[in-house]
Coordinates of C-alpha atoms and ligand atoms in Angstrom, one line a residue:
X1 CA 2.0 -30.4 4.1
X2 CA 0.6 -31.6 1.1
X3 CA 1.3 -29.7 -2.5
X4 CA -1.7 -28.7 -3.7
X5 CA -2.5 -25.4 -6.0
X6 CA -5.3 -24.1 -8.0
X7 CA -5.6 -25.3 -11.8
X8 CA -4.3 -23.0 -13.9
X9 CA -2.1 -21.7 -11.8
X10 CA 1.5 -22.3 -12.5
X11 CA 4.6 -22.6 -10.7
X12 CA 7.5 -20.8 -11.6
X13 CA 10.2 -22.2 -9.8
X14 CA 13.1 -20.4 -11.9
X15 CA 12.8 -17.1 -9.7
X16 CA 13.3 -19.7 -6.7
X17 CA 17.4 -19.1 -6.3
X18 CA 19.5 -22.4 -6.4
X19 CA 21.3 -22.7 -2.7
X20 CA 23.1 -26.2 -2.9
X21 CA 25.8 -24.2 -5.5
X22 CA 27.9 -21.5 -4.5
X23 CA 27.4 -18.0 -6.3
X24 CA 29.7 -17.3 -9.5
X25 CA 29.2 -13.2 -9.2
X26 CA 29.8 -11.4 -5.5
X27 CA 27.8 -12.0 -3.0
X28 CA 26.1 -8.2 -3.2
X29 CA 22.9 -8.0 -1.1
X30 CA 20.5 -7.2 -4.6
X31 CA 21.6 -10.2 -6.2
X32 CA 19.7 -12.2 -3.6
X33 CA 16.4 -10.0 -3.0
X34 CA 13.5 -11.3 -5.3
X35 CA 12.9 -8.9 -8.4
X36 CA 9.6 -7.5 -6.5
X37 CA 11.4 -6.0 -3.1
X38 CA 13.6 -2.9 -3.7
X39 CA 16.9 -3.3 -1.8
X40 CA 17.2 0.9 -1.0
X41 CA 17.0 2.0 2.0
X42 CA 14.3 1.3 5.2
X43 CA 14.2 2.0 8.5
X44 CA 13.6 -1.3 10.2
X45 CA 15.8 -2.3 13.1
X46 CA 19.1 -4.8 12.4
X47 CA 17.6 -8.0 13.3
X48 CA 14.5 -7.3 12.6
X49 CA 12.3 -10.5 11.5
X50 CA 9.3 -8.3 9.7
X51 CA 11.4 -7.3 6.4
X52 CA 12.2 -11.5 6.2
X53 CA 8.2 -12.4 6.5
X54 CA 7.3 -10.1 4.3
X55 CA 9.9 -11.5 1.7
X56 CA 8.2 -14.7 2.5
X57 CA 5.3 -13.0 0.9
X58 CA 7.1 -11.6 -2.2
X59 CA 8.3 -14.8 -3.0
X60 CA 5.0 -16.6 -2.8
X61 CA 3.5 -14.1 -5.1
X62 CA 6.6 -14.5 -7.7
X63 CA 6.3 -18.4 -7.5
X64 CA 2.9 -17.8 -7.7
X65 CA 3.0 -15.8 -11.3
X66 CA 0.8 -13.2 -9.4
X67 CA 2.6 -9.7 -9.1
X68 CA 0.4 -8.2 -11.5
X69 CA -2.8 -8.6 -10.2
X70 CA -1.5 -8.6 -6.0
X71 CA -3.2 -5.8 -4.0
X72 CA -1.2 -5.1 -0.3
X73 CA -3.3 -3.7 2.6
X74 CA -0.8 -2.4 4.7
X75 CA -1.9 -2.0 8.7
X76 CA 0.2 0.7 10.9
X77 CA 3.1 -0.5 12.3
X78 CA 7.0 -0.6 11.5
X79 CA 6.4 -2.9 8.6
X80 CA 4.5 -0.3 6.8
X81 CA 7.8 1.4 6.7
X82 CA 8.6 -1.6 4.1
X83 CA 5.8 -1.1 2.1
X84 CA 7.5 1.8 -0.2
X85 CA 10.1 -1.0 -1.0
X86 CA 7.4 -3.6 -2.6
X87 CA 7.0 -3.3 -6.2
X88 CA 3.4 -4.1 -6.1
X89 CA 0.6 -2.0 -5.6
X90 CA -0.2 -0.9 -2.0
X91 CA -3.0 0.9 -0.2
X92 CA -2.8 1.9 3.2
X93 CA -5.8 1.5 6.0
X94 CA -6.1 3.2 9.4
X95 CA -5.0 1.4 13.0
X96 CA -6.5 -2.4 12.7
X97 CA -8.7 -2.1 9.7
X98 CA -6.9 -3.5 6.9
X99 CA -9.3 -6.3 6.4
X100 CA -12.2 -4.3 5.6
X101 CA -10.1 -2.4 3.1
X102 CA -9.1 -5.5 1.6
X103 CA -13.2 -6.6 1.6
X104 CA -14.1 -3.5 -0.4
X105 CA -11.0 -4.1 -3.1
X106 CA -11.9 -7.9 -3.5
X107 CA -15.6 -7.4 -3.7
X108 CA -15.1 -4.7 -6.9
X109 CA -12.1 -6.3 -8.0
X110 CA -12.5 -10.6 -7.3
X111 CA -10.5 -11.3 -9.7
X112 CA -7.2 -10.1 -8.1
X113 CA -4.7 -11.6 -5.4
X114 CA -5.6 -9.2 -2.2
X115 CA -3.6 -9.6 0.9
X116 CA -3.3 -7.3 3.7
X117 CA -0.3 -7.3 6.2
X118 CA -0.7 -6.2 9.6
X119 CA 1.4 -6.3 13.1
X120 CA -0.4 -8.3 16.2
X121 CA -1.1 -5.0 17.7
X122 CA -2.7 -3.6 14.6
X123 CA -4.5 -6.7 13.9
X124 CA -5.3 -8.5 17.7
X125 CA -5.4 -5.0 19.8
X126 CA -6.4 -2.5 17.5
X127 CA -8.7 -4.1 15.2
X128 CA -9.1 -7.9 16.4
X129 CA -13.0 -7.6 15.2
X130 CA -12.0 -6.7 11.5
X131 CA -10.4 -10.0 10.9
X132 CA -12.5 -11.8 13.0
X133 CA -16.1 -10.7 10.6
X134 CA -14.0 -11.1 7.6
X135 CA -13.2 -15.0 8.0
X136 CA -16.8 -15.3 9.0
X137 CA -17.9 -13.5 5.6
X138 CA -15.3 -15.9 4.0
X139 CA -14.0 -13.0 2.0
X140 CA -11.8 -14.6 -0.2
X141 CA -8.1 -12.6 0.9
X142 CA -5.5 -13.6 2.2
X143 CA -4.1 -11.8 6.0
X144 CA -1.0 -11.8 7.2
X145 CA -0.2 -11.1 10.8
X146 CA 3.7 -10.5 12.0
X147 CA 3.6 -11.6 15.6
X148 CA 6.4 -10.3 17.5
X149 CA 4.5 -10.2 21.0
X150 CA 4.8 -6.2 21.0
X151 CA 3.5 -3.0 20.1
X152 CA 7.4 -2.6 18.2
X153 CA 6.7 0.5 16.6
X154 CA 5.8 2.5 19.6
X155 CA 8.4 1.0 21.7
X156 CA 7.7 -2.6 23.0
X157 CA 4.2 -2.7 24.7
X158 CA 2.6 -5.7 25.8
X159 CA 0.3 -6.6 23.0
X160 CA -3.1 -9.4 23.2
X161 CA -0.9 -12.1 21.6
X162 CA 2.6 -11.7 24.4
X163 CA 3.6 -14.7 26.5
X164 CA 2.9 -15.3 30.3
X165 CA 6.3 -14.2 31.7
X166 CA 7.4 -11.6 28.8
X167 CA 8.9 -8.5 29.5
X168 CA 7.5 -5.2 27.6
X169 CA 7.6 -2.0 28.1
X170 CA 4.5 -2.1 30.7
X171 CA 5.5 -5.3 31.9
X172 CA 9.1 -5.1 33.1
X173 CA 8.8 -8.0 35.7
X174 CA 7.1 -10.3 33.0
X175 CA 3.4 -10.8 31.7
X176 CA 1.4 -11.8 34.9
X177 CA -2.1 -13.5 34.0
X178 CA -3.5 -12.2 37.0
X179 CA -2.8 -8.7 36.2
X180 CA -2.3 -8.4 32.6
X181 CA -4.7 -11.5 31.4
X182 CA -3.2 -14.1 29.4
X183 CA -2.2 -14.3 25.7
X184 CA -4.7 -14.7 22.9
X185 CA -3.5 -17.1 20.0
X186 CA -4.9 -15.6 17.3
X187 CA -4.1 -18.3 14.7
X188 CA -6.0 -20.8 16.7
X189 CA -8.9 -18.5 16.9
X190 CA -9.3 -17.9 13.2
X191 CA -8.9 -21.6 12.6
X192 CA -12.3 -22.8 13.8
X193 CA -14.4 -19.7 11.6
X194 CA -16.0 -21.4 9.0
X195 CA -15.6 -20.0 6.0
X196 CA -11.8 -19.7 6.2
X197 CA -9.7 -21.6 3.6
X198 CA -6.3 -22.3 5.0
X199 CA -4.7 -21.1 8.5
X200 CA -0.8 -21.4 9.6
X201 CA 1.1 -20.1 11.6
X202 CA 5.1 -20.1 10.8
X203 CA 8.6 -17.9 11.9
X204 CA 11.2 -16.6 10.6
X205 CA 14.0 -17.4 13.5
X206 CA 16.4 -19.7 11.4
X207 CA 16.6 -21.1 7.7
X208 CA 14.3 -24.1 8.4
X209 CA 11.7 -22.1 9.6
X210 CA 11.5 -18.9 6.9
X211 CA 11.3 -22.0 3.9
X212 CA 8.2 -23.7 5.8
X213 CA 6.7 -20.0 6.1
X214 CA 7.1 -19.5 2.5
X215 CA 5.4 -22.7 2.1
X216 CA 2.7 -21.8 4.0
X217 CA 2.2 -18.0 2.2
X218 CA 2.5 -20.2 -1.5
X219 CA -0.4 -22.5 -0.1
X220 CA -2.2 -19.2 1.7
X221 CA -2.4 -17.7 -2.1
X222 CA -3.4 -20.7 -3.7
X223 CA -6.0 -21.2 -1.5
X224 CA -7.6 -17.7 -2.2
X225 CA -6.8 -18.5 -6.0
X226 CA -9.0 -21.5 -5.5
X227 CA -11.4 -19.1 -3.8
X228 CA -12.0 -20.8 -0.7
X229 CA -12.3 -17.7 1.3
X230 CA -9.7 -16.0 3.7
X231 CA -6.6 -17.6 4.2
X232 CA -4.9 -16.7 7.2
X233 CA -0.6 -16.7 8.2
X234 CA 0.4 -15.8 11.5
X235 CA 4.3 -15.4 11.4
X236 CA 6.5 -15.1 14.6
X237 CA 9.5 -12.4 13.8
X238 CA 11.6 -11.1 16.1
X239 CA 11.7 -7.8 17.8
X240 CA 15.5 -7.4 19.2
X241 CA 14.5 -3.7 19.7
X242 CA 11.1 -4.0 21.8
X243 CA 12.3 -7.2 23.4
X244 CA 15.1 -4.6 25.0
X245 CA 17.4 -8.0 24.3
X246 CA 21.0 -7.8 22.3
X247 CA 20.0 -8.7 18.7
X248 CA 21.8 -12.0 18.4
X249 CA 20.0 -13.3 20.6
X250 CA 16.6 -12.9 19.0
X251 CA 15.9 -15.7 17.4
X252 CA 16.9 -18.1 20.6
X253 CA 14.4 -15.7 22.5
X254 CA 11.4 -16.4 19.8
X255 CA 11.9 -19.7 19.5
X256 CA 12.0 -20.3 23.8
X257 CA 9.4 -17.6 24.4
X258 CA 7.4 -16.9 22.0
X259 CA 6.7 -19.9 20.1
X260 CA 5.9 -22.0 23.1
X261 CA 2.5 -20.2 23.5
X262 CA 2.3 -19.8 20.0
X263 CA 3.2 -22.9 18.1
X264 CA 4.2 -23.0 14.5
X265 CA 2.2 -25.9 12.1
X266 CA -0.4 -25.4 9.7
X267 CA -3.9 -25.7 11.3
X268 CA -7.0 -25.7 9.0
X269 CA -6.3 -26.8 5.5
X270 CA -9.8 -26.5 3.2
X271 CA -9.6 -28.6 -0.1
X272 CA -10.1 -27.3 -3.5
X273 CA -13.0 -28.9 -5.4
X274 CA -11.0 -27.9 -8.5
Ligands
TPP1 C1 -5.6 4.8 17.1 C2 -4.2 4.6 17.3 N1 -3.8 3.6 18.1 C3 -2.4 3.4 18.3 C4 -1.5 4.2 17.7 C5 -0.1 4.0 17.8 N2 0.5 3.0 17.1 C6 1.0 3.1 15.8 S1 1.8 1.8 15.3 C7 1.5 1.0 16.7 C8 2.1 -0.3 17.0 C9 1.7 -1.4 16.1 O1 2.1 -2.6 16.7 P1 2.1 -3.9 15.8 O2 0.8 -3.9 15.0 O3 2.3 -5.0 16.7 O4 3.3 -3.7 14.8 P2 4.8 -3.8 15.1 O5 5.2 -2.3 15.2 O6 5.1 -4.5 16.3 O7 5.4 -4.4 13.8 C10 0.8 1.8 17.6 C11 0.4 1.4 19.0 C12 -1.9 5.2 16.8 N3 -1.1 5.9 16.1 N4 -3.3 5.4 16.7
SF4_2 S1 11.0 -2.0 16.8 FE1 11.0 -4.3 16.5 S2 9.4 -4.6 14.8 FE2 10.0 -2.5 14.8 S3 11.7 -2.4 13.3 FE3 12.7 -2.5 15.3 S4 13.0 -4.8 15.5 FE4 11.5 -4.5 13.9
MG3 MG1 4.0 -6.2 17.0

């Protein structure tokens, strides 16, 4: 992936924590959270992969210099749980609709970093045309989908984006084409809008993949910085819970399931006439 940002916009690679030198203070949890996610409590599953995605984000905006002018559009799902524990400002939209929100901030407010967050159920089931008019607007925010395959917040249905073979809660034996239809990938389908600045799709199953997502969320914003329209990161997280697997095993299970249908890389890359 090439480096490539907005002029103007600077880097600030001090919040970025060193990890080739071992820690002089105790290794407490808050010590290693960026200064915009509050380490109290949430109610997200152990294992989950959504509260390390959404880091992701937090850290893109911090290297970016933009917490003060980020707007969240939060979908409904168990991220939006998380949303009380972001110290930037958050508005919440109804079942699949956060891009639309996000269109009516950006348009009265251009100036500012929008982004909206949304599961693949809110985003792909719920409210797959919302996204879909918004890249083809080329309204300049960026979405975030958190694909974990399943409706996870009302207890592991099969969603548009889950793999042939995977087992939800209304698919015990497996996702059958035949009778279920086969997976959308929603990534690829955004990619070939024009209109849309910059599309990837990156995980959060092991160390190598969450610093490539961040990479991708850092280039996401600097593409809507540049003003090249909707930028668009699809990131795989795990779902121990609604994959009814032990949680150890979670990222193994993304990585051989999910991401086979879905596969991680960056796929539309607009350049900046800047
Ligand atoms: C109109 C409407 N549809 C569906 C629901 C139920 N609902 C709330 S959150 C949710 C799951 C969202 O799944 P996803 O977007 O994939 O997020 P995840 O929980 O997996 O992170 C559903 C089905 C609802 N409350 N209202
Ligand atoms: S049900 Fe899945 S997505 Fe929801 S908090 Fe638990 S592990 Fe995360
Ligand atoms: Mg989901």
């Amino acid at each position: 992936m090439t480096e490539r940002r907005p002029v103007g916009l600077e880097v600030r690679s001090e919040v970025v924590l060193p990890t080739n030198v071992a820690p002089e203070d105790a290794n407490l949890v808050a010590d290693f959270t960026p200064n915009l996610i509050d380490v109290g409590e949430h109610h997200l599953c152990p294992g989950c992969g959504e509260p390390i995605a959404i880091r992701a984000v937090m850290d893109a905006i911090a290297v970016l210099g933009l917490a003060d002018k980020s707007m969240a559009v939060f979908g409904i799902g168990c991220s939006t749980a998380f949303s009380n524990n972001l110290d930037v400002e958050v508005l919440q939209a109804l079942h699949g609709r956060a891009p639309s929100v996000a269109t009516g901030v950006i348009r009265m407010r251009p100036e500012l970093a929008v982004f909206t967050i949304q599961g693949d159920g809110d985003m792909g089931n719920e409210g797959l045309q919302e996204v879909l008019h918004a890249a083809a607007r080329g309204e300049n925010i960026v979405c975030i989908m958190l694909n974990n395959g399943v409706f996870g917040e009302t207890g592991g249905h099969l969603t548009v984006t889950t793999t042939i073979g995977q087992r939800t809660k209304n698919t015990i034996e497996g996702r059958d084409a035949d009778k279920h239809g086969h997976p959308m990938r929603i990534a690829e389908l955004i990619a070939q809008i024009d209109g849309v600045g910059y599309v990837a799709r990156g995980a959060v199953n092991d160390a190598g993949n969450v610093a490539r997502t961040k990479r991708m969320v850092v280039e996401a914003f600097a593409s809507q910085q540049a003003g090249n329209g909707l930028s668009f990161v699809e990131i795989l997280t795990m779902c121990p819970t609604g994959w009814f697997i032990p949680t150890e095993d979670a990222p193994d299970y993304l990585a051989e399931t999910i991401a086979g249908t879905h596969a991680v890389g960056v796929l539309r890359q607009e350049q900046s006439e800047q």
